[in-house]
PDB file of C-alpha atoms and ligand atoms in Angstrom:
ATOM      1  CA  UNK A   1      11.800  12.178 -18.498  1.00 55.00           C
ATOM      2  CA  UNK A   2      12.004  10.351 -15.988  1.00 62.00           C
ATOM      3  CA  UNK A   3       9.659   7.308 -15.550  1.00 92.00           C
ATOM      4  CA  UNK A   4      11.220   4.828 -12.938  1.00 95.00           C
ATOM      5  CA  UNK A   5       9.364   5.536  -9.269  1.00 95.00           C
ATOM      6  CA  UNK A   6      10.130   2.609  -7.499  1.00 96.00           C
ATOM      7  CA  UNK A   7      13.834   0.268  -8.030  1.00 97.00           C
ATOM      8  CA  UNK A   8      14.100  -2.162  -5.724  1.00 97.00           C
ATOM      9  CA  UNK A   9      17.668  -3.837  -5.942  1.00 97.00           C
ATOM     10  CA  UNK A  10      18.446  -7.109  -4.222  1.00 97.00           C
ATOM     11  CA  UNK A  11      16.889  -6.127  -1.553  1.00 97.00           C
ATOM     12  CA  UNK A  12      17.690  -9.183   1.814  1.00 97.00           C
ATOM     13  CA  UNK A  13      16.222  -8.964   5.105  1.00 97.00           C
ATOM     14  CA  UNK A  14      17.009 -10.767   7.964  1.00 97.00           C
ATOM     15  CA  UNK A  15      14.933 -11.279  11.583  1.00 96.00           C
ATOM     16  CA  UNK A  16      17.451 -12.099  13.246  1.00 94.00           C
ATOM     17  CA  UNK A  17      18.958 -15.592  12.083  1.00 95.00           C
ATOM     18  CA  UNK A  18      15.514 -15.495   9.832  1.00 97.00           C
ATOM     19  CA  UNK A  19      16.262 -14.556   6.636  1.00 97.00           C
ATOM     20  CA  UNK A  20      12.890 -12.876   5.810  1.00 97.00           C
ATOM     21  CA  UNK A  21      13.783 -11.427   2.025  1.00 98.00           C
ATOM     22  CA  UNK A  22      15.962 -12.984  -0.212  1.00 98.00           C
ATOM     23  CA  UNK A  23      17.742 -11.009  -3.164  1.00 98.00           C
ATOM     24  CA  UNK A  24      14.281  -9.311  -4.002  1.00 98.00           C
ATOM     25  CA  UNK A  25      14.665  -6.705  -6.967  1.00 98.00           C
ATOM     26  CA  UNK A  26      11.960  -5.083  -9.146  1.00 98.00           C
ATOM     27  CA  UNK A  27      11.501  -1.740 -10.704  1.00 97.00           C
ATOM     28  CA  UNK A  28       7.926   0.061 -10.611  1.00 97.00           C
ATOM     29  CA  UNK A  29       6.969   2.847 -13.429  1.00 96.00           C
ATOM     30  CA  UNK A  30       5.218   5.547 -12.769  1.00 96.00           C
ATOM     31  CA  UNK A  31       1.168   5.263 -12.930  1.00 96.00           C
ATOM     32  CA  UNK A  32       2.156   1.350 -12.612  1.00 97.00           C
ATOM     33  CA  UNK A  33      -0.318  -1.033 -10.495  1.00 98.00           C
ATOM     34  CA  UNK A  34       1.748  -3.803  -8.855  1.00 98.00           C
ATOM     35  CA  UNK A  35       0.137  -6.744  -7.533  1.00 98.00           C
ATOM     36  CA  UNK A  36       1.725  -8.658  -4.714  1.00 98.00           C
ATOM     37  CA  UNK A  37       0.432 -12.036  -3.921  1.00 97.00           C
ATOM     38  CA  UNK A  38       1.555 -14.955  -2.143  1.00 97.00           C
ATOM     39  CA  UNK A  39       1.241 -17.640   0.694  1.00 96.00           C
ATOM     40  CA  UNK A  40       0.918 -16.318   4.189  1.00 96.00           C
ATOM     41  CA  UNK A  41       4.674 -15.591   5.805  1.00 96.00           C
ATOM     42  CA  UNK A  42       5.903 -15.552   2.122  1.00 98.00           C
ATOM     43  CA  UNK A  43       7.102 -11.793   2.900  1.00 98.00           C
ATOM     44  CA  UNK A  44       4.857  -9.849   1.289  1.00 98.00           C
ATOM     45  CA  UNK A  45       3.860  -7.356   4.068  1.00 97.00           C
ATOM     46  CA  UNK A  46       8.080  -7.108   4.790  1.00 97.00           C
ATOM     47  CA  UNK A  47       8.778  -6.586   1.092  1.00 98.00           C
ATOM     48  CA  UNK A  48       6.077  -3.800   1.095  1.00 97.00           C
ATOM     49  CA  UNK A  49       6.977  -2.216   4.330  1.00 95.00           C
ATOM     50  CA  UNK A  50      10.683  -1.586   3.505  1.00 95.00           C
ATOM     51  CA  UNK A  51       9.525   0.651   0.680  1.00 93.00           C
ATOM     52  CA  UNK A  52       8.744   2.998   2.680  1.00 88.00           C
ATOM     53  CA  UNK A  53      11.449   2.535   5.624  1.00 88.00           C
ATOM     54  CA  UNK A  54       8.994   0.932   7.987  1.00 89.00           C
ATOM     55  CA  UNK A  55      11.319  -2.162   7.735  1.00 92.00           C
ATOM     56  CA  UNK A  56      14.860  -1.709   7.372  1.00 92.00           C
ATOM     57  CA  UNK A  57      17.049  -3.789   5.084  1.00 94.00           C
ATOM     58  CA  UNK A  58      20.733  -5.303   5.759  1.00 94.00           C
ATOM     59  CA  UNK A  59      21.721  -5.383   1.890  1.00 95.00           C
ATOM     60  CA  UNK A  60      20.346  -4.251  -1.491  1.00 96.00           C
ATOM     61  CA  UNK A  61      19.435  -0.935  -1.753  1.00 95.00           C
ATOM     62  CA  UNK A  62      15.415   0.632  -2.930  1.00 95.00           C
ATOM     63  CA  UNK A  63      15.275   3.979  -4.156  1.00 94.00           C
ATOM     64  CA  UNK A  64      12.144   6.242  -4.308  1.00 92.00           C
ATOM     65  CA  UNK A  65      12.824   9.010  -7.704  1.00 90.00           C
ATOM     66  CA  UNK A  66      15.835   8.545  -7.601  1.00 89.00           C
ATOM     67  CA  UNK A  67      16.676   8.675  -4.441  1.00 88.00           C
ATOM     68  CA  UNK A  68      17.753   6.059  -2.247  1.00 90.00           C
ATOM     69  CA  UNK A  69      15.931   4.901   1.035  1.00 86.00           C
ATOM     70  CA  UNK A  70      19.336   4.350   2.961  1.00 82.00           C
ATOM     71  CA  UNK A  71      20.759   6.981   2.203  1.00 79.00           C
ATOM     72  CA  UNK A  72      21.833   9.233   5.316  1.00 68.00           C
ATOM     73  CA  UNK A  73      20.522  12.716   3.186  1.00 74.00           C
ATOM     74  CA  UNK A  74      17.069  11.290   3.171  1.00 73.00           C
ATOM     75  CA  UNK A  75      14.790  12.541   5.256  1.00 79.00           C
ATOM     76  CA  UNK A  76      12.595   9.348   5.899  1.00 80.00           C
ATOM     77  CA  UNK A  77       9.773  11.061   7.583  1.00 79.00           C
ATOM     78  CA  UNK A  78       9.341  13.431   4.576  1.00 78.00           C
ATOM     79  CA  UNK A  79       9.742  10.194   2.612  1.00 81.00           C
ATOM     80  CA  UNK A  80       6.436   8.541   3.966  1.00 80.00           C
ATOM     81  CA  UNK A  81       4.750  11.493   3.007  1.00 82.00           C
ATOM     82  CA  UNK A  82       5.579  11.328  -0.698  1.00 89.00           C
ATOM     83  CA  UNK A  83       5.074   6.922  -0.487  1.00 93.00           C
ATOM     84  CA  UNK A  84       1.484   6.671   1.383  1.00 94.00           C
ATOM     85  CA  UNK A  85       0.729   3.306   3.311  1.00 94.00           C
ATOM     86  CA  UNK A  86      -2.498   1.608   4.200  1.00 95.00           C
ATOM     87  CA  UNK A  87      -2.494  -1.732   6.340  1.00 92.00           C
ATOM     88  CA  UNK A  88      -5.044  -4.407   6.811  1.00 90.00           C
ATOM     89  CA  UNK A  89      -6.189  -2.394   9.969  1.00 87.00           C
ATOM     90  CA  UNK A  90      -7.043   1.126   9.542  1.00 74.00           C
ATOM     91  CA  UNK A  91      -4.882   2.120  12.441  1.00 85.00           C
ATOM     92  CA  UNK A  92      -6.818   5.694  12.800  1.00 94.00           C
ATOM     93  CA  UNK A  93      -7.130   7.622  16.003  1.00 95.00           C
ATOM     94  CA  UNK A  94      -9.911   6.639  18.256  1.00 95.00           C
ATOM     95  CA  UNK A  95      -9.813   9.464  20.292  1.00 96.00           C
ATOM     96  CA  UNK A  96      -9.914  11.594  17.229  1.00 97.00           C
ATOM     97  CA  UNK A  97     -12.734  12.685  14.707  1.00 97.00           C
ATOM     98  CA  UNK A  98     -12.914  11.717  11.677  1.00 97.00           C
ATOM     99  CA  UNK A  99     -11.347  15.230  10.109  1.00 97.00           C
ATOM    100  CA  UNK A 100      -8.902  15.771  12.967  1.00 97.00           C
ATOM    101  CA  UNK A 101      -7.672  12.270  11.749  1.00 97.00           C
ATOM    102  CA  UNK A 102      -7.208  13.518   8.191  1.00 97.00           C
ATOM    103  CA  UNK A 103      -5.111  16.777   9.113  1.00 97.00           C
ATOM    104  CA  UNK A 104      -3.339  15.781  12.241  1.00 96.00           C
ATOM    105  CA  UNK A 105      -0.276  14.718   9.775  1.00 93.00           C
ATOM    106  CA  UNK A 106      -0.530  17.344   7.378  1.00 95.00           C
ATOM    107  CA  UNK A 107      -0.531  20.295  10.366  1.00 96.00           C
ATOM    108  CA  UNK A 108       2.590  18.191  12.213  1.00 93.00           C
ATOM    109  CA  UNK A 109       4.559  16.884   9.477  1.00 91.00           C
ATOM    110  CA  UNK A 110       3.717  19.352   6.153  1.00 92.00           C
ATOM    111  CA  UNK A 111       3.223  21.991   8.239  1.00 94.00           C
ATOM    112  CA  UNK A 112      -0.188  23.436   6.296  1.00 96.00           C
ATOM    113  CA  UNK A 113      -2.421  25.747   8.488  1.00 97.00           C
ATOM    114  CA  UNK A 114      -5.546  24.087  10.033  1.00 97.00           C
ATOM    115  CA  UNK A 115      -8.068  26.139   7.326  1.00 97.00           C
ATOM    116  CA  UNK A 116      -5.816  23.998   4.250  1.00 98.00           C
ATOM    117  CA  UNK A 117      -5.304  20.944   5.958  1.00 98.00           C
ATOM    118  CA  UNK A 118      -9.603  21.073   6.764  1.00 98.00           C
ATOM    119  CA  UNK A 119     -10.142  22.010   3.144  1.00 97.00           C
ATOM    120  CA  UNK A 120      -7.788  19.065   1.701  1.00 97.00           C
ATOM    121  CA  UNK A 121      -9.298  16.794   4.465  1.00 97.00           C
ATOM    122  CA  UNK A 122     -13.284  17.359   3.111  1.00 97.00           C
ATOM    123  CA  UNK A 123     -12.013  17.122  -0.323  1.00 97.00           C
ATOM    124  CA  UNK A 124     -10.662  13.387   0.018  1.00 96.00           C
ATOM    125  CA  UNK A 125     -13.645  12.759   2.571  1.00 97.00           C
ATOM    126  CA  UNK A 126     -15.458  13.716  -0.597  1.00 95.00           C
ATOM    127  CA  UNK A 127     -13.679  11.859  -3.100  1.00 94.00           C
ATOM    128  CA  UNK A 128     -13.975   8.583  -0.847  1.00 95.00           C
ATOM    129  CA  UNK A 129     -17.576   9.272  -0.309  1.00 94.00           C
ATOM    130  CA  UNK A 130     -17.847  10.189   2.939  1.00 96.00           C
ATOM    131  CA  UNK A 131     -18.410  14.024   3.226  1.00 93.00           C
ATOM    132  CA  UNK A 132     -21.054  13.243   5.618  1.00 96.00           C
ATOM    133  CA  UNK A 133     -19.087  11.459   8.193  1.00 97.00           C
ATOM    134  CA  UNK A 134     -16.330  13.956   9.190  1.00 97.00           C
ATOM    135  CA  UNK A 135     -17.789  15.158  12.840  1.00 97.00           C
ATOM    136  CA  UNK A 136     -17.635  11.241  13.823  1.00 97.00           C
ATOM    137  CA  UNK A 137     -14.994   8.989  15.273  1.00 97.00           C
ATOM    138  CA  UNK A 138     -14.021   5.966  13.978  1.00 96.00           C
ATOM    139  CA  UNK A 139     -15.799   3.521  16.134  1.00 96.00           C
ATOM    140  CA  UNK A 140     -19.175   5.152  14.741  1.00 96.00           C
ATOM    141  CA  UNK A 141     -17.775   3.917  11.262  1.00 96.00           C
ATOM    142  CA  UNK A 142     -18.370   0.470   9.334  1.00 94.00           C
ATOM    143  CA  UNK A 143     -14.860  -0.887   8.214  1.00 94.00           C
ATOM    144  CA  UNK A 144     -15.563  -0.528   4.806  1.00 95.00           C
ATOM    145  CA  UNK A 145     -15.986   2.933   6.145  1.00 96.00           C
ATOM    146  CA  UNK A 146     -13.069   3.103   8.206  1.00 96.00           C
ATOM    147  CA  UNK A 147     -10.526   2.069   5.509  1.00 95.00           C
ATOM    148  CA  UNK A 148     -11.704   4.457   3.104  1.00 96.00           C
ATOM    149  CA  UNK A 149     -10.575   7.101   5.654  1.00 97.00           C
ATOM    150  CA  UNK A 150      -7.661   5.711   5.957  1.00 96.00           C
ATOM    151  CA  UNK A 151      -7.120   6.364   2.187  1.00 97.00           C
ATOM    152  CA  UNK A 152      -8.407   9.712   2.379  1.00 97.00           C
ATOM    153  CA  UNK A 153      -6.098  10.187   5.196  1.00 96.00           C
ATOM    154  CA  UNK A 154      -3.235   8.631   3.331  1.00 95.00           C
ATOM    155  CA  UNK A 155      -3.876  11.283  -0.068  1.00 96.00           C
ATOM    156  CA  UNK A 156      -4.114  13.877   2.275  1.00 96.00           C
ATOM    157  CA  UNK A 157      -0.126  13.939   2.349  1.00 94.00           C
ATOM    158  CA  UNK A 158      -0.192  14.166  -1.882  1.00 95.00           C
ATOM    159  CA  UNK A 159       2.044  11.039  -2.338  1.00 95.00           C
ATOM    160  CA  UNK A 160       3.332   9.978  -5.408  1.00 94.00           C
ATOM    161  CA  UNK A 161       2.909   6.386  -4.598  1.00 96.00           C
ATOM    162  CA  UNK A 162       0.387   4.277  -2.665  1.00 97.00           C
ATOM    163  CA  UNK A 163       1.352   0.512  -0.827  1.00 97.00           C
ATOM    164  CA  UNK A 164      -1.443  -1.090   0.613  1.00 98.00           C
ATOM    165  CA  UNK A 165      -1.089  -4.660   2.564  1.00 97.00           C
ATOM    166  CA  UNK A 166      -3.907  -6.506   2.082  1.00 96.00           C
ATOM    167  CA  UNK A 167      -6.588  -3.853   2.756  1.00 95.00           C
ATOM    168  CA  UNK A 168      -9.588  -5.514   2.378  1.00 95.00           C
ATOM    169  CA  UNK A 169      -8.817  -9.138   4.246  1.00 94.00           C
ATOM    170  CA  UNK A 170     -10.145  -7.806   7.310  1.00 91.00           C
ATOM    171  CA  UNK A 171     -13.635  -6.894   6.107  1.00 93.00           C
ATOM    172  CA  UNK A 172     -16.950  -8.136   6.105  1.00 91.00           C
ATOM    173  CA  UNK A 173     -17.322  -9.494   2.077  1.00 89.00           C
ATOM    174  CA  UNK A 174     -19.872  -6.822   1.245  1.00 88.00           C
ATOM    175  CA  UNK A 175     -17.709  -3.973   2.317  1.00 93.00           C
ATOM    176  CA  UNK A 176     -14.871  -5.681  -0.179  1.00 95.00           C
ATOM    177  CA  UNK A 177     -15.825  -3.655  -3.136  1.00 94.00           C
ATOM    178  CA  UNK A 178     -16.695  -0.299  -1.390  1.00 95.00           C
ATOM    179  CA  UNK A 179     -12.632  -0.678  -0.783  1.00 96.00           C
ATOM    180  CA  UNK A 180     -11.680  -1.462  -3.868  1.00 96.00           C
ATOM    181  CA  UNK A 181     -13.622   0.596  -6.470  1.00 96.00           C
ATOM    182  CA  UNK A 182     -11.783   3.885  -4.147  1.00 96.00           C
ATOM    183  CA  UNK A 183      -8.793   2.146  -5.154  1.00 97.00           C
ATOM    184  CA  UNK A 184      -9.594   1.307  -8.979  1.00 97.00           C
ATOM    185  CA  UNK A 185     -10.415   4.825  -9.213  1.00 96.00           C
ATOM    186  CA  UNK A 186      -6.865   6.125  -7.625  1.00 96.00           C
ATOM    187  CA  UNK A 187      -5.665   3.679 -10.433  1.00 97.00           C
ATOM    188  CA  UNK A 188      -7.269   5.257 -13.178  1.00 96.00           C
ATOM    189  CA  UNK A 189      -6.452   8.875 -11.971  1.00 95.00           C
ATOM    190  CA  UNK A 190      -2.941   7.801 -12.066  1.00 95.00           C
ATOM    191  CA  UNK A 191      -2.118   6.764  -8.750  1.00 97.00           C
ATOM    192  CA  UNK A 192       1.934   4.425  -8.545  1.00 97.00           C
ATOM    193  CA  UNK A 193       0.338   1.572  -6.400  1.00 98.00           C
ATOM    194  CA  UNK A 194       1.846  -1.302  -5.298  1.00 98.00           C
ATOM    195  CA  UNK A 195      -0.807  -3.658  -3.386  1.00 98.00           C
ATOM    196  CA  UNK A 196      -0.305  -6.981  -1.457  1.00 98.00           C
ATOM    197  CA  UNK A 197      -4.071  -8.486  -1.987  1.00 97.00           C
ATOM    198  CA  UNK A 198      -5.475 -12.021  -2.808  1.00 95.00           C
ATOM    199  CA  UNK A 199      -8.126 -10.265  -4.425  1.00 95.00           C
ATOM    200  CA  UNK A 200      -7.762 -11.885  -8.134  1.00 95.00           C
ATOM    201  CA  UNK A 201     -10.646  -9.722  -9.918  1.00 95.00           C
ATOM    202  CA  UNK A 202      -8.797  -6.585  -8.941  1.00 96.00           C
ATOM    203  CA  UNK A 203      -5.699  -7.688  -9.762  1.00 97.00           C
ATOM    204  CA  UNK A 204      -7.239  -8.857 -13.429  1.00 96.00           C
ATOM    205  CA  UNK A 205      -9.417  -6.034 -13.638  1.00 96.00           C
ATOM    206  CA  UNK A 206      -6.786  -3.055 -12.272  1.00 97.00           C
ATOM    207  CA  UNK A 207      -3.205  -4.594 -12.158  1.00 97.00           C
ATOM    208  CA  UNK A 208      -0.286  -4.375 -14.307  1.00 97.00           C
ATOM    209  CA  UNK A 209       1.884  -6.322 -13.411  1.00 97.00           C
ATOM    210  CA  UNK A 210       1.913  -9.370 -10.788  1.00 98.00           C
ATOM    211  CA  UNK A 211       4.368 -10.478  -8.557  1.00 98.00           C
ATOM    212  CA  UNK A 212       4.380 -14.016  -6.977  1.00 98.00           C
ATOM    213  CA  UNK A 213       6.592 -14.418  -3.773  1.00 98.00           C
ATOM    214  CA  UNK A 214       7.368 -17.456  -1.831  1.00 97.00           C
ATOM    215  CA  UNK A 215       9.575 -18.154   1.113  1.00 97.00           C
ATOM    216  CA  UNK A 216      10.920 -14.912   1.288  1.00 98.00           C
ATOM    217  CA  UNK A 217      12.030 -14.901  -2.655  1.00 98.00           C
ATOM    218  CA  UNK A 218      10.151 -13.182  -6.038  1.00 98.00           C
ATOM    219  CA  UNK A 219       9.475 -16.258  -7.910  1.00 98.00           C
ATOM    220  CA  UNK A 220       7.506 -14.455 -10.283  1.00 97.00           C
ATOM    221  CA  UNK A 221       7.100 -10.915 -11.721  1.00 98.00           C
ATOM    222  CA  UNK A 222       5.287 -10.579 -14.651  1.00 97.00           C
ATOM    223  CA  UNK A 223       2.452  -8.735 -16.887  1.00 97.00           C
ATOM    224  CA  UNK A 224      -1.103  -9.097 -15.596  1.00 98.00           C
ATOM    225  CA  UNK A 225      -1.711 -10.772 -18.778  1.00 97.00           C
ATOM    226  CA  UNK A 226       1.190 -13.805 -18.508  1.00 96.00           C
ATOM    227  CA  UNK A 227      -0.020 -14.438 -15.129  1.00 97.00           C
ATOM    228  CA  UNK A 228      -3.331 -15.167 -15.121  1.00 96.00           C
ATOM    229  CA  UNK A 229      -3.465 -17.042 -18.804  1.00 94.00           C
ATOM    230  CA  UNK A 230      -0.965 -19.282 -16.686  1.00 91.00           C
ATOM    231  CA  UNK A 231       2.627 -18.397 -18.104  1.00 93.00           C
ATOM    232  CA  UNK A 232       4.135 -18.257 -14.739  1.00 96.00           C
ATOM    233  CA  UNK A 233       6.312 -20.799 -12.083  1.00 96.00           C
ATOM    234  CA  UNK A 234       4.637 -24.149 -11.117  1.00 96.00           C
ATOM    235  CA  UNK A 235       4.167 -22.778  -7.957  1.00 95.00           C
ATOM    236  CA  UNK A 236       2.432 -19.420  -8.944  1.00 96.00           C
ATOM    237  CA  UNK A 237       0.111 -21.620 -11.270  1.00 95.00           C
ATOM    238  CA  UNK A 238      -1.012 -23.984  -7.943  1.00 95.00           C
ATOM    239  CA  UNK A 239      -1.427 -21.139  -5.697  1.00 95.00           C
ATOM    240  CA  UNK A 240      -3.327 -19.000  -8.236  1.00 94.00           C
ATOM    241  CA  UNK A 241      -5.808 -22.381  -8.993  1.00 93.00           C
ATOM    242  CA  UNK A 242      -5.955 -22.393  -4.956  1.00 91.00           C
ATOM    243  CA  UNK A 243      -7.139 -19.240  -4.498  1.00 89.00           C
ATOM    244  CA  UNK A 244      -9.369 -19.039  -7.220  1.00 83.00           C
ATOM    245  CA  UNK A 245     -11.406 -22.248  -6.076  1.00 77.00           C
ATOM    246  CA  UNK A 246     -11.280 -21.873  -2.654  1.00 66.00           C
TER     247      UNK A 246
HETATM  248  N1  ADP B 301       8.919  -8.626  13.393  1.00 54.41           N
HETATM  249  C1  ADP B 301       9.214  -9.894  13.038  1.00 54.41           C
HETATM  250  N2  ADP B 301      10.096 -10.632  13.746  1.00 54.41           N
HETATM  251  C2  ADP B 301      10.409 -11.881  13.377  1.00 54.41           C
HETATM  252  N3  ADP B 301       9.901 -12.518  12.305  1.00 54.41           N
HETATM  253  C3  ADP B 301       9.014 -11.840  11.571  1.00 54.41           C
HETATM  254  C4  ADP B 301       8.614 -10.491  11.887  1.00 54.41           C
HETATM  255  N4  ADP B 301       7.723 -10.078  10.951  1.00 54.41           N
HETATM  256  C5  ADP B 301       7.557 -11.111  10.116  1.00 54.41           C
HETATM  257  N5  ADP B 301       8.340 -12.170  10.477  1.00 54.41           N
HETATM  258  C6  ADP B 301       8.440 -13.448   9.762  1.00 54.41           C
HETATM  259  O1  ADP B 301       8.828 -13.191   8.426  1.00 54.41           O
HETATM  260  C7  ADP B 301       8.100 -14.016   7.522  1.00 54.41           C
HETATM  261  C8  ADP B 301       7.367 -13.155   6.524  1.00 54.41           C
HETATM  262  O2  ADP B 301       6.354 -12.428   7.199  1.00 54.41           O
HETATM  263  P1  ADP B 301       5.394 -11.429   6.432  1.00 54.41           P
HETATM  264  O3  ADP B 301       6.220 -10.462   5.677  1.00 54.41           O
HETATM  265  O4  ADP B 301       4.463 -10.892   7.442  1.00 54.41           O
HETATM  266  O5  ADP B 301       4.658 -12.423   5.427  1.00 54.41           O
HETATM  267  P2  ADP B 301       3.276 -12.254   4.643  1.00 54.41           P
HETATM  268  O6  ADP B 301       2.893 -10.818   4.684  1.00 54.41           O
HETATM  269  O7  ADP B 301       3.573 -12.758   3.268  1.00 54.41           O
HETATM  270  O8  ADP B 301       2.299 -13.150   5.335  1.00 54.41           O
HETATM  271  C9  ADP B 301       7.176 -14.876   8.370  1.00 54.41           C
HETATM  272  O9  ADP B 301       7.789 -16.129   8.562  1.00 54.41           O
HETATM  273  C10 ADP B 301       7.081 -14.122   9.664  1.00 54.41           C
HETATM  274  O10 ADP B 301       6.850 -14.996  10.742  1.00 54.41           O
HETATM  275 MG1   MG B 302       1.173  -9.881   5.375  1.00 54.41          MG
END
């Protein structure tokens, strides 16, 4: 069987004379829980985003089961629907309710009639415990709120793997763990995740593995386990003490 979901291969990106990601390879299992962490403009949210083709790559090569990102048979709109993506902003419709934002992609890109994509859409509204919002619009929503949709709205597409970019950074601290017990949950269900977050009590908590990126380059990629009891770069150790006293 096979268990690889994710094998990123020396992977470089360049903005223009910038050279944004350096040789970056790693390999994600299935039902694995990557953490990503790192100082800000260390290339985390790059690194993330060309796993799913929103940022392209000039060498290396990632491929998604099997198959790779680059090459010309893939079909990398049907491609984001099998790797789902939530951002630090939640990036829904404002014009749209809450439901039409949950089956707008599944009617346009999968195709499902409006009755499926409504029933799949209050199922995840459900599951993300907010049945009772889906006749609103987003700006009647807390953030907390609003990136739970965005989740629901995400699952909606049945990916096989979930990337999030720092998803909780832009709320309010009481809304943190709304946010991230949806997520431990996906985790436990299953879920392929690979999440750029500072957040060092999900990573301990959730994570398998950790990966520690600086200046563009994976210093460190190792089991939850190594990283926090310290068995990591200098530099992973001093940012991890940083973080965790600030
Ligand atoms: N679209 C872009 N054009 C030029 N430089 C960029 C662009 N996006 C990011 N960068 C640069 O690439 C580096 C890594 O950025 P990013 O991946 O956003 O880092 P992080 O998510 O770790 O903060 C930063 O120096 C940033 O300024
Ligand atoms: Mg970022």
């Amino acid at each position: 069987m096979e268990t690889i979901m994710i094998e990123i291969s020396g992977i470089n990106k360049w903005y223009g004379n910038y050279h944004a990601l350096k040789d970056c390879s790693t390999t994600v299992e299935k039902g694995d829980i990557v953490v990503v962490c790192g100082p800000s403009g260390s290339g985390k949210s790059t690194f993330i985003k060309t796993v799913n083709g929103l940022e392209s790559i000039q060498k290396g090569d990632i491929r998604i089961e099997g198959l790779s990102i680059l090459s010309a048979k893939t079909d990398l709109a049907r491609l984001r629907t099998r790797v789902g993506m939530v951002f630090q902003h939640f990036e829904l419709f404002p014009h749209l309710s809450i439901l039409r934002n949950l089956t707008i992609a599944q009617t346009k890109v999968l195709k499902r009639s409006k009755k499926e994509a409504e029933e799949k859409g209050y199922a995840l509204l459900k599951r993300v415990g907010l049945a009772d919002h889906a006749h609103k619009y987003p700006s009647e929503l807390s953030g907390g709120q609003k990136q739970r949709v965005a989740i629901a709205r995400s699952l909606c597409m049945d990916p096989n793997v979930m990337l999030f970019d720092e998803p909780t950074s832009a709320l309010d601290p009481e809304m943190i763990s709304e946010v991230l017990d949806v997520m431990t949950e996906l985790a436990q269900e299953g879920m392929t995740m690979m999440v750029v977050t500072h957040e060092m009590g999900f990573a301990k908590r959730v994570s398998d593995r950790v990966i520690f990126m600086e200046s563009g380059e994976i210093i460190d990629d190792t089991s939850t386990a190594a990283f926090f009891s310290g068995d990591t770069s200098a530099r992973a150790k001093s940012f991890l003490s940083k973080i965790l006293n600030h």
